[in-house]
Amino acid sequence: MKGTSHLLIGTAAGAIAGYTAQPDVKTALIGAMIGGVSGVAPDLDTNGLASNHITVSKKVSKWLMETAGIVILLTLVYQTFTEGLSSDIYLYGGLGLLLLIVSRIITQRRMLTITGVLVMLLGFVLGESIGILLAGSYIIMASFLPHRSYTHSLLGVAFYGFILHYLYAEWPIDGMVAAGLAGYLSHLAADMKLLPVNRRGVKWFLPIWKQEF
Ligand SMILES: [Zn+2]
């Protein structure tokens, strides 16, 4: 199923779950947003739509890295001519070259890995927020997993539930856990083989039972 369909179904599921948890419009709207994000989260294991949303578009990030690398190297050359050799030259020169090389070889999936690492760093900065650290680790794991494997299983649902649980402990927003789980589960349901649009199904019981449903 396509990313836009997952977004729509997740948003609807989140709105309903939010409203059920607490019947007011505000909770339903927040639930819709959380449900929408959660509805595309399982597909972070693809190079497709979902990962394009969370990662800075590859072209932009590549351009940024290249520009930063060239600026650093040019500054270094300029400095060496005007002030003579400084001891920092190896460090900054190395950094500039590294950026240039990384921008050449990086794939969409490794951009996602880096995004996950940055989210984890954010978690550390925000007073070691466990919820954000777990979210970052989810992104990193998804960037290495084959499509429709663990993110599309009950184990994935449980891990996502952990993330929501800890985020809720730090930022108690009504209906957050219910809407997030509803959105996530709606994705797996919509990916099932029961629906004729899906060629492949969902391996709910990985790693114990590899049957697709
Ligand atoms: Zn999927």
PDB file of C-alpha atoms and ligand atoms in Angstrom:
ATOM      1  CA  MET A   1       0.000   0.000   0.000  1.00  0.00           C
ATOM      2  CA  LYS A   2       1.189   3.510  -0.807  1.00  0.00           C
ATOM      3  CA  GLY A   3       2.494   6.001   1.756  1.00  0.00           C
ATOM      4  CA  THR A   4      -0.323   8.484   1.163  1.00  0.00           C
ATOM      5  CA  SER A   5      -2.938   5.777   1.809  1.00  0.00           C
ATOM      6  CA  HIS A   6      -1.154   4.802   5.040  1.00  0.00           C
ATOM      7  CA  LEU A   7      -1.058   8.457   6.080  1.00  0.00           C
ATOM      8  CA  LEU A   8      -4.811   8.838   5.527  1.00  0.00           C
ATOM      9  CA  ILE A   9      -5.774   5.578   7.248  1.00  0.00           C
ATOM     10  CA  GLY A  10      -3.410   6.301  10.180  1.00  0.00           C
ATOM     11  CA  THR A  11      -4.826   9.807  10.587  1.00  0.00           C
ATOM     12  CA  ALA A  12      -8.388   8.465  10.700  1.00  0.00           C
ATOM     13  CA  ALA A  13      -7.462   5.661  13.120  1.00  0.00           C
ATOM     14  CA  GLY A  14      -5.606   8.143  15.378  1.00  0.00           C
ATOM     15  CA  ALA A  15      -8.528  10.577  15.403  1.00  0.00           C
ATOM     16  CA  ILE A  16     -10.984   7.822  16.381  1.00  0.00           C
ATOM     17  CA  ALA A  17      -8.624   6.434  19.067  1.00  0.00           C
ATOM     18  CA  GLY A  18      -7.998   9.931  20.464  1.00  0.00           C
ATOM     19  CA  TYR A  19     -11.711  10.713  20.580  1.00  0.00           C
ATOM     20  CA  THR A  20     -12.420   7.369  22.261  1.00  0.00           C
ATOM     21  CA  ALA A  21      -9.756   8.035  24.901  1.00  0.00           C
ATOM     22  CA  GLN A  22     -11.230  11.478  25.602  1.00  0.00           C
ATOM     23  CA  PRO A  23     -14.249  12.726  23.670  1.00  0.00           C
ATOM     24  CA  ASP A  24     -13.323  16.286  22.721  1.00  0.00           C
ATOM     25  CA  VAL A  25     -12.246  17.881  19.436  1.00  0.00           C
ATOM     26  CA  LYS A  26      -8.747  18.839  20.615  1.00  0.00           C
ATOM     27  CA  THR A  27      -7.859  15.272  21.606  1.00  0.00           C
ATOM     28  CA  ALA A  28      -9.272  13.983  18.316  1.00  0.00           C
ATOM     29  CA  LEU A  29      -7.104  16.451  16.346  1.00  0.00           C
ATOM     30  CA  ILE A  30      -3.928  15.630  18.283  1.00  0.00           C
ATOM     31  CA  GLY A  31      -4.808  11.943  17.900  1.00  0.00           C
ATOM     32  CA  ALA A  32      -5.143  12.469  14.131  1.00  0.00           C
ATOM     33  CA  MET A  33      -1.633  13.952  13.910  1.00  0.00           C
ATOM     34  CA  ILE A  34      -0.027  11.259  16.063  1.00  0.00           C
ATOM     35  CA  GLY A  35      -1.960   8.589  14.141  1.00  0.00           C
ATOM     36  CA  GLY A  36      -0.763   9.982  10.803  1.00  0.00           C
ATOM     37  CA  VAL A  37       2.915   9.892  11.833  1.00  0.00           C
ATOM     38  CA  SER A  38       2.483   6.425  13.340  1.00  0.00           C
ATOM     39  CA  GLY A  39       0.687   5.264  10.198  1.00  0.00           C
ATOM     40  CA  VAL A  40       3.775   5.817   8.037  1.00  0.00           C
ATOM     41  CA  ALA A  41       6.405   4.847  10.662  1.00  0.00           C
ATOM     42  CA  PRO A  42       6.563   1.085   9.785  1.00  0.00           C
ATOM     43  CA  ASP A  43       7.653   1.964   6.235  1.00  0.00           C
ATOM     44  CA  LEU A  44      10.848   3.624   7.488  1.00  0.00           C
ATOM     45  CA  ASP A  45      12.294   0.270   6.365  1.00  0.00           C
ATOM     46  CA  THR A  46      11.925   1.310   2.700  1.00  0.00           C
ATOM     47  CA  ASN A  47      13.675   3.789   0.468  1.00  0.00           C
ATOM     48  CA  GLY A  48      10.284   5.145  -0.425  1.00  0.00           C
ATOM     49  CA  LEU A  49       7.820   7.755   0.627  1.00  0.00           C
ATOM     50  CA  ALA A  50       7.968   7.496   4.393  1.00  0.00           C
ATOM     51  CA  SER A  51      11.727   7.806   4.634  1.00  0.00           C
ATOM     52  CA  ASN A  52      11.682  10.766   2.259  1.00  0.00           C
ATOM     53  CA  HIS A  53       9.500  12.611   4.723  1.00  0.00           C
ATOM     54  CA  ILE A  54      11.740  12.228   7.730  1.00  0.00           C
ATOM     55  CA  THR A  55      15.105  12.512   6.010  1.00  0.00           C
ATOM     56  CA  VAL A  56      16.177  15.781   4.459  1.00  0.00           C
ATOM     57  CA  SER A  57      15.813  15.172   0.748  1.00  0.00           C
ATOM     58  CA  LYS A  58      18.956  13.489  -0.507  1.00  0.00           C
ATOM     59  CA  LYS A  59      19.773  16.186  -3.050  1.00  0.00           C
ATOM     60  CA  VAL A  60      19.616  18.933  -0.417  1.00  0.00           C
ATOM     61  CA  SER A  61      21.693  17.046   2.123  1.00  0.00           C
ATOM     62  CA  LYS A  62      24.260  16.133  -0.524  1.00  0.00           C
ATOM     63  CA  TRP A  63      24.505  19.762  -1.634  1.00  0.00           C
ATOM     64  CA  LEU A  64      24.848  20.945   1.986  1.00  0.00           C
ATOM     65  CA  MET A  65      27.609  18.444   2.707  1.00  0.00           C
ATOM     66  CA  GLU A  66      29.517  19.304  -0.454  1.00  0.00           C
ATOM     67  CA  THR A  67      29.229  23.037   0.169  1.00  0.00           C
ATOM     68  CA  ALA A  68      30.346  22.648   3.798  1.00  0.00           C
ATOM     69  CA  GLY A  69      33.279  20.488   2.705  1.00  0.00           C
ATOM     70  CA  ILE A  70      34.405  22.966   0.024  1.00  0.00           C
ATOM     71  CA  VAL A  71      34.003  25.987   2.346  1.00  0.00           C
ATOM     72  CA  ILE A  72      36.074  24.290   5.052  1.00  0.00           C
ATOM     73  CA  LEU A  73      38.821  23.350   2.591  1.00  0.00           C
ATOM     74  CA  LEU A  74      38.908  26.827   0.978  1.00  0.00           C
ATOM     75  CA  THR A  75      39.049  28.537   4.390  1.00  0.00           C
ATOM     76  CA  LEU A  76      41.933  26.285   5.290  1.00  0.00           C
ATOM     77  CA  VAL A  77      43.883  27.165   2.122  1.00  0.00           C
ATOM     78  CA  TYR A  78      43.192  30.874   2.713  1.00  0.00           C
ATOM     79  CA  GLN A  79      44.298  30.638   6.341  1.00  0.00           C
ATOM     80  CA  THR A  80      47.479  28.801   5.461  1.00  0.00           C
ATOM     81  CA  PHE A  81      48.393  31.552   2.989  1.00  0.00           C
ATOM     82  CA  THR A  82      47.583  34.453   5.302  1.00  0.00           C
ATOM     83  CA  GLU A  83      48.572  33.170   8.739  1.00  0.00           C
ATOM     84  CA  GLY A  84      50.808  30.236   7.967  1.00  0.00           C
ATOM     85  CA  LEU A  85      50.233  26.616   8.935  1.00  0.00           C
ATOM     86  CA  SER A  86      48.101  26.057  12.004  1.00  0.00           C
ATOM     87  CA  SER A  87      47.958  22.864  14.043  1.00  0.00           C
ATOM     88  CA  ASP A  88      44.224  22.497  13.391  1.00  0.00           C
ATOM     89  CA  ILE A  89      44.841  21.963   9.684  1.00  0.00           C
ATOM     90  CA  TYR A  90      44.671  18.156   9.861  1.00  0.00           C
ATOM     91  CA  LEU A  91      41.467  18.132  11.875  1.00  0.00           C
ATOM     92  CA  TYR A  92      39.567  20.603   9.701  1.00  0.00           C
ATOM     93  CA  GLY A  93      41.132  19.386   6.475  1.00  0.00           C
ATOM     94  CA  GLY A  94      40.105  15.856   7.389  1.00  0.00           C
ATOM     95  CA  LEU A  95      36.577  16.996   8.238  1.00  0.00           C
ATOM     96  CA  GLY A  96      36.239  18.855   4.915  1.00  0.00           C
ATOM     97  CA  LEU A  97      37.444  15.839   2.931  1.00  0.00           C
ATOM     98  CA  LEU A  98      35.225  13.486   4.920  1.00  0.00           C
ATOM     99  CA  LEU A  99      32.141  15.584   4.111  1.00  0.00           C
ATOM    100  CA  LEU A 100      33.031  15.567   0.410  1.00  0.00           C
ATOM    101  CA  ILE A 101      33.537  11.803   0.371  1.00  0.00           C
ATOM    102  CA  VAL A 102      30.401  11.031   2.414  1.00  0.00           C
ATOM    103  CA  SER A 103      28.274  13.237   0.146  1.00  0.00           C
ATOM    104  CA  ARG A 104      29.446  11.129  -2.833  1.00  0.00           C
ATOM    105  CA  ILE A 105      28.814   7.656  -1.451  1.00  0.00           C
ATOM    106  CA  ILE A 106      25.880   8.052   0.908  1.00  0.00           C
ATOM    107  CA  THR A 107      22.612   6.251   0.149  1.00  0.00           C
ATOM    108  CA  GLN A 108      19.071   7.160   1.147  1.00  0.00           C
ATOM    109  CA  ARG A 109      19.150   4.459   3.797  1.00  0.00           C
ATOM    110  CA  ARG A 110      22.375   5.726   5.385  1.00  0.00           C
ATOM    111  CA  MET A 111      20.865   9.219   5.446  1.00  0.00           C
ATOM    112  CA  LEU A 112      18.089   7.627   7.485  1.00  0.00           C
ATOM    113  CA  THR A 113      20.682   6.040   9.789  1.00  0.00           C
ATOM    114  CA  ILE A 114      22.265   9.458  10.314  1.00  0.00           C
ATOM    115  CA  THR A 115      18.812  10.952  10.981  1.00  0.00           C
ATOM    116  CA  GLY A 116      18.316   8.295  13.676  1.00  0.00           C
ATOM    117  CA  VAL A 117      21.685   9.116  15.246  1.00  0.00           C
ATOM    118  CA  LEU A 118      20.783  12.829  15.258  1.00  0.00           C
ATOM    119  CA  VAL A 119      17.437  12.049  16.939  1.00  0.00           C
ATOM    120  CA  MET A 120      19.314  10.039  19.590  1.00  0.00           C
ATOM    121  CA  LEU A 121      21.703  12.969  20.125  1.00  0.00           C
ATOM    122  CA  LEU A 122      18.646  15.183  20.575  1.00  0.00           C
ATOM    123  CA  GLY A 123      17.448  12.693  23.190  1.00  0.00           C
ATOM    124  CA  PHE A 124      20.728  13.088  25.083  1.00  0.00           C
ATOM    125  CA  VAL A 125      20.587  16.878  24.853  1.00  0.00           C
ATOM    126  CA  LEU A 126      17.013  16.892  26.174  1.00  0.00           C
ATOM    127  CA  GLY A 127      18.108  15.460  29.522  1.00  0.00           C
ATOM    128  CA  GLU A 128      18.466  11.881  28.301  1.00  0.00           C
ATOM    129  CA  SER A 129      14.843  11.560  27.251  1.00  0.00           C
ATOM    130  CA  ILE A 130      14.230   7.804  27.023  1.00  0.00           C
ATOM    131  CA  GLY A 131      11.298   8.234  24.637  1.00  0.00           C
ATOM    132  CA  ILE A 132      13.351  10.201  22.100  1.00  0.00           C
ATOM    133  CA  LEU A 133      16.356   7.878  22.514  1.00  0.00           C
ATOM    134  CA  LEU A 134      14.100   4.902  21.763  1.00  0.00           C
ATOM    135  CA  ALA A 135      12.581   6.717  18.767  1.00  0.00           C
ATOM    136  CA  GLY A 136      16.089   7.378  17.415  1.00  0.00           C
ATOM    137  CA  SER A 137      17.072   3.748  17.884  1.00  0.00           C
ATOM    138  CA  TYR A 138      13.861   2.677  16.081  1.00  0.00           C
ATOM    139  CA  ILE A 139      14.854   4.814  13.074  1.00  0.00           C
ATOM    140  CA  ILE A 140      18.405   3.403  13.086  1.00  0.00           C
ATOM    141  CA  MET A 141      17.154  -0.197  13.244  1.00  0.00           C
ATOM    142  CA  ALA A 142      14.554   0.415  10.524  1.00  0.00           C
ATOM    143  CA  SER A 143      17.279   1.808   8.255  1.00  0.00           C
ATOM    144  CA  PHE A 144      19.058  -1.582   8.357  1.00  0.00           C
ATOM    145  CA  LEU A 145      16.059  -3.946   8.278  1.00  0.00           C
ATOM    146  CA  PRO A 146      14.646  -5.561   5.140  1.00  0.00           C
ATOM    147  CA  HIS A 147      11.278  -4.148   4.000  1.00  0.00           C
ATOM    148  CA  ARG A 148       8.205  -5.627   5.707  1.00  0.00           C
ATOM    149  CA  SER A 149      10.182  -7.463   8.376  1.00  0.00           C
ATOM    150  CA  TYR A 150      10.361  -6.529  12.065  1.00  0.00           C
ATOM    151  CA  THR A 151       8.766  -3.082  11.789  1.00  0.00           C
ATOM    152  CA  HIS A 152       5.785  -4.946  10.304  1.00  0.00           C
ATOM    153  CA  SER A 153       5.372  -7.425  13.191  1.00  0.00           C
ATOM    154  CA  LEU A 154       3.963  -7.665  16.718  1.00  0.00           C
ATOM    155  CA  LEU A 155       7.510  -7.160  17.994  1.00  0.00           C
ATOM    156  CA  GLY A 156       7.573  -3.861  16.095  1.00  0.00           C
ATOM    157  CA  VAL A 157       4.192  -2.909  17.595  1.00  0.00           C
ATOM    158  CA  ALA A 158       5.519  -3.679  21.093  1.00  0.00           C
ATOM    159  CA  PHE A 159       8.663  -1.612  20.539  1.00  0.00           C
ATOM    160  CA  TYR A 160       6.601   1.266  19.170  1.00  0.00           C
ATOM    161  CA  GLY A 161       4.355   0.959  22.239  1.00  0.00           C
ATOM    162  CA  PHE A 162       7.451   1.306  24.452  1.00  0.00           C
ATOM    163  CA  ILE A 163       8.425   4.510  22.625  1.00  0.00           C
ATOM    164  CA  LEU A 164       4.904   5.929  23.092  1.00  0.00           C
ATOM    165  CA  HIS A 165       4.850   4.876  26.744  1.00  0.00           C
ATOM    166  CA  TYR A 166       8.080   6.737  27.524  1.00  0.00           C
ATOM    167  CA  LEU A 167       7.151   9.782  25.437  1.00  0.00           C
ATOM    168  CA  TYR A 168       3.853   9.928  27.328  1.00  0.00           C
ATOM    169  CA  ALA A 169       5.683   9.690  30.665  1.00  0.00           C
ATOM    170  CA  GLU A 170       7.642  12.822  29.711  1.00  0.00           C
ATOM    171  CA  TRP A 171       4.965  14.690  27.726  1.00  0.00           C
ATOM    172  CA  PRO A 172       1.557  13.482  28.959  1.00  0.00           C
ATOM    173  CA  ILE A 173      -0.708  14.321  26.012  1.00  0.00           C
ATOM    174  CA  ASP A 174      -4.192  12.777  26.266  1.00  0.00           C
ATOM    175  CA  GLY A 175      -4.802   9.946  23.859  1.00  0.00           C
ATOM    176  CA  MET A 176      -1.152   9.833  22.699  1.00  0.00           C
ATOM    177  CA  VAL A 177      -0.525   6.135  23.320  1.00  0.00           C
ATOM    178  CA  ALA A 178      -3.918   5.008  21.995  1.00  0.00           C
ATOM    179  CA  ALA A 179      -3.673   7.161  18.840  1.00  0.00           C
ATOM    180  CA  GLY A 180      -0.064   6.101  18.167  1.00  0.00           C
ATOM    181  CA  LEU A 181      -0.839   2.397  18.527  1.00  0.00           C
ATOM    182  CA  ALA A 182      -4.004   2.749  16.418  1.00  0.00           C
ATOM    183  CA  GLY A 183      -2.046   4.459  13.642  1.00  0.00           C
ATOM    184  CA  TYR A 184       0.750   1.886  13.731  1.00  0.00           C
ATOM    185  CA  LEU A 185      -1.650  -1.083  13.777  1.00  0.00           C
ATOM    186  CA  SER A 186      -3.688   0.450  10.944  1.00  0.00           C
ATOM    187  CA  HIS A 187      -0.540   0.318   8.786  1.00  0.00           C
ATOM    188  CA  LEU A 188       0.018  -3.390   9.418  1.00  0.00           C
ATOM    189  CA  ALA A 189      -3.671  -4.168   8.851  1.00  0.00           C
ATOM    190  CA  ALA A 190      -3.639  -2.222   5.560  1.00  0.00           C
ATOM    191  CA  ASP A 191      -0.528  -4.132   4.419  1.00  0.00           C
ATOM    192  CA  MET A 192      -2.150  -7.554   4.936  1.00  0.00           C
ATOM    193  CA  LYS A 193      -2.563 -10.056   2.108  1.00  0.00           C
ATOM    194  CA  LEU A 194      -6.319 -10.149   2.814  1.00  0.00           C
ATOM    195  CA  LEU A 195      -6.524  -6.979   0.741  1.00  0.00           C
ATOM    196  CA  PRO A 196      -6.241  -7.680  -2.979  1.00  0.00           C
ATOM    197  CA  VAL A 197      -3.990  -4.591  -3.524  1.00  0.00           C
ATOM    198  CA  ASN A 198      -1.172  -6.261  -1.548  1.00  0.00           C
ATOM    199  CA  ARG A 199       0.982  -8.853  -3.278  1.00  0.00           C
ATOM    200  CA  ARG A 200       2.935  -9.510  -0.075  1.00  0.00           C
ATOM    201  CA  GLY A 201       1.520  -9.820   3.422  1.00  0.00           C
ATOM    202  CA  VAL A 202       2.557  -9.094   7.006  1.00  0.00           C
ATOM    203  CA  LYS A 203       4.696 -11.466   9.083  1.00  0.00           C
ATOM    204  CA  TRP A 204       2.974 -10.667  12.367  1.00  0.00           C
ATOM    205  CA  PHE A 205       4.789 -13.300  14.424  1.00  0.00           C
ATOM    206  CA  LEU A 206       8.445 -12.746  13.470  1.00  0.00           C
ATOM    207  CA  PRO A 207      10.879 -14.224  14.380  1.00  0.00           C
ATOM    208  CA  ILE A 208       8.918 -17.252  15.718  1.00  0.00           C
ATOM    209  CA  TRP A 209       6.600 -17.852  12.767  1.00  0.00           C
ATOM    210  CA  LYS A 210       7.490 -16.492   9.336  1.00  0.00           C
ATOM    211  CA  GLN A 211       4.029 -16.982   7.851  1.00  0.00           C
ATOM    212  CA  GLU A 212       2.728 -13.989   5.855  1.00  0.00           C
ATOM    213  CA  PHE A 213      -0.861 -12.954   6.536  1.00  0.00           C
TER     214      PHE A 213
HETATM  215 ZN    ZN B   1       4.316  -1.144   5.062  1.00  0.00          ZN
END
